[in-house]
Tab-separated table of C-alpha atoms in Angstrom:
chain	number	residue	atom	x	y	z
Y	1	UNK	CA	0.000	0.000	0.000
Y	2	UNK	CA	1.278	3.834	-0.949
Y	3	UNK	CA	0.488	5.848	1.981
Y	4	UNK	CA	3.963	7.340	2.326
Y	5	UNK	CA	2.241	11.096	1.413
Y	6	UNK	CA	0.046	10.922	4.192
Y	7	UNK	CA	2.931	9.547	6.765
Y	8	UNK	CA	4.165	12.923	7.711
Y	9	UNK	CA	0.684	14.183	8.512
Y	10	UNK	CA	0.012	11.431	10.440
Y	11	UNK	CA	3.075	11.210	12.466
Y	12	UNK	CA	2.603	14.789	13.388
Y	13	UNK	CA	-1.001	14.406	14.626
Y	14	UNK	CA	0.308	11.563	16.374
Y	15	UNK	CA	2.737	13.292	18.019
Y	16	UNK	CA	0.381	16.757	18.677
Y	17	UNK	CA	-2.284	14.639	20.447
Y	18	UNK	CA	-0.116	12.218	22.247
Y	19	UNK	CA	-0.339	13.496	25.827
Y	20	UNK	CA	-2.768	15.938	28.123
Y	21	UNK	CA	-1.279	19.080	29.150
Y	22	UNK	CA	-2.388	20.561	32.992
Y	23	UNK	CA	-0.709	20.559	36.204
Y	24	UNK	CA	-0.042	16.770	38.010
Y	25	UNK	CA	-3.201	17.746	41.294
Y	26	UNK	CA	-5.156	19.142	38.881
Y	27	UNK	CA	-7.997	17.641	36.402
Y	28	UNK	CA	-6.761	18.766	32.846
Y	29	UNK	CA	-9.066	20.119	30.438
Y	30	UNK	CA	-7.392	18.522	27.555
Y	31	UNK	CA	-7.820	14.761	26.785
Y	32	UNK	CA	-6.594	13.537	23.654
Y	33	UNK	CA	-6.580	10.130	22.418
Y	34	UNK	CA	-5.088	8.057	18.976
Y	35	UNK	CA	-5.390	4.487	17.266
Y	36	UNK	CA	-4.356	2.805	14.890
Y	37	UNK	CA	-5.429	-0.494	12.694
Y	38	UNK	CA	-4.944	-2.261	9.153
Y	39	UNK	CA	-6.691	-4.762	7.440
Y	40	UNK	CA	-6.306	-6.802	4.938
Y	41	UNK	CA	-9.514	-8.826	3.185
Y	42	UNK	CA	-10.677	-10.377	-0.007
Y	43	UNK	CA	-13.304	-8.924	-2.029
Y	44	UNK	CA	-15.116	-11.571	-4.355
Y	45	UNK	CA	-17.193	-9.232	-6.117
Y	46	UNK	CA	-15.470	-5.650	-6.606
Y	47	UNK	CA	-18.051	-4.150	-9.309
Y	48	UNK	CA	-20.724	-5.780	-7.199
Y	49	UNK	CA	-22.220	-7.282	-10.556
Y	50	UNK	CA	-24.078	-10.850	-10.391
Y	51	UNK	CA	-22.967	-14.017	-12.983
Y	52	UNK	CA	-25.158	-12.588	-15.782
Y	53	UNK	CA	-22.989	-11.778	-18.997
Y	54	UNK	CA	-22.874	-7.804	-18.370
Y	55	UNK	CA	-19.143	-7.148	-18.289
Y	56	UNK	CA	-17.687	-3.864	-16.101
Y	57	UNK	CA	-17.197	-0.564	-17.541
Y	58	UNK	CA	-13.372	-1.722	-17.721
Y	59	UNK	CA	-13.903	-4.863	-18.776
Y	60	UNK	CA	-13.845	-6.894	-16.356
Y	61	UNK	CA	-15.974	-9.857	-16.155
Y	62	UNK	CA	-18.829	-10.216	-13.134
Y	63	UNK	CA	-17.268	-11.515	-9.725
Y	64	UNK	CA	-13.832	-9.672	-10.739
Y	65	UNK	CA	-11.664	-10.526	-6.684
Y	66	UNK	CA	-9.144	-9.012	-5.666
Y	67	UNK	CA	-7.106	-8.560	-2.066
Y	68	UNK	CA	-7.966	-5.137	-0.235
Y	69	UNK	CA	-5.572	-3.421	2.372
Y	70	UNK	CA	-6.410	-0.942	4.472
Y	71	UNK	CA	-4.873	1.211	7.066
Y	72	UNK	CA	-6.851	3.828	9.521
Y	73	UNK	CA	-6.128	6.219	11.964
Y	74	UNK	CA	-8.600	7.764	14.888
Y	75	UNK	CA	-7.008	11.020	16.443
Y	76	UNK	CA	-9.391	12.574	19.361
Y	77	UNK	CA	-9.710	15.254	21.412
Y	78	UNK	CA	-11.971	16.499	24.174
Y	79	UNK	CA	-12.120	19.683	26.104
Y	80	UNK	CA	-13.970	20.126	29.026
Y	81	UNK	CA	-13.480	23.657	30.925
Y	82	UNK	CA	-16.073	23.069	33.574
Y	83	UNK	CA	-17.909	20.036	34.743
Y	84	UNK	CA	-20.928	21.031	32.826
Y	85	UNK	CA	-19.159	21.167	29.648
Y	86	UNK	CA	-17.402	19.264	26.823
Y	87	UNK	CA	-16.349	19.309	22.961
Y	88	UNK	CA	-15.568	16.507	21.616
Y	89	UNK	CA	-13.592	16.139	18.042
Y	90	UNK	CA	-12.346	13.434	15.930
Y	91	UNK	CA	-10.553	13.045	13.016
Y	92	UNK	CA	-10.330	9.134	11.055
Y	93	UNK	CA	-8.512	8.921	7.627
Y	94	UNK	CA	-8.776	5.328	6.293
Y	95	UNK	CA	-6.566	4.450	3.198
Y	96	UNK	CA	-8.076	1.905	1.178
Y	97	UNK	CA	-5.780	-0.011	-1.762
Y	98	UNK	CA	-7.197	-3.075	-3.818
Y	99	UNK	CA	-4.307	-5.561	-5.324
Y	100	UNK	CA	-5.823	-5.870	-8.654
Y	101	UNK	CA	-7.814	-2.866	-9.231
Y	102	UNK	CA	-5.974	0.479	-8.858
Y	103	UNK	CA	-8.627	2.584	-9.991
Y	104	UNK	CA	-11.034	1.727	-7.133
Y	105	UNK	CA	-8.411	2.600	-4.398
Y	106	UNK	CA	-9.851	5.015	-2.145
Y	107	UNK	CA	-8.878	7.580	1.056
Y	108	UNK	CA	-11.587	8.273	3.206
Y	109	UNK	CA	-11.382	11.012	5.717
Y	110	UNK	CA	-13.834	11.582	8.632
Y	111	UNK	CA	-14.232	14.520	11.048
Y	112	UNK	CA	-16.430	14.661	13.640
């Protein structure tokens, strides 16, 4: 998988929201939080097409498979400057790359 482009940004947010700042007797109003994960999976059926004889805009026939890797990241952060308060935000970039089938590789990226 090429995700090399993306490595610097995500070694930096890494970095940014590895700890909470605030004093040690003291509840800090920063909480930040990151994971990581990677998959890898088969897909029978990329073009999602059944066995009739309709071939894919590409050409390829019906139940084209190929092998799918992914790799995602969840970076999160919550403030909370009084006990009747919090904001909450999230940000999850998943790269997707298929084996066979370069032009359906995909990045996702989610805030929230």
């Amino acid at each position: 998988m090429h995700v090399s482009r993306h490595r610097a940004l995500i070694i930096g947010l890494c970095t940014l929201l590895a700890g909470s700042a605030g004093a040690a007797d003291a509840p800090a109003p920063w909480k930040t939080g990151a994971s990581a994960g990677a998959r890898t999976v088969y897909d029978s059926n990329v073009f999602l097409q059944d066995n009739s004889a309709v071939i894919a805009p590409n050409g390829e026939p019906a139940n084209a498979g190929s092998m799918v890797g992914s790799v995602s990241l969840s970076l999160g952060a919550t403030w909370t400057p009084s006990p009747s308060f919090a904001f909450d935000a999230g940000y999850s970039p998943e790269f997707t790359r298929y084996e066979r089938f370069r032009s359906e590789d995909h990045d996702d990226h989610r805030l929230t």
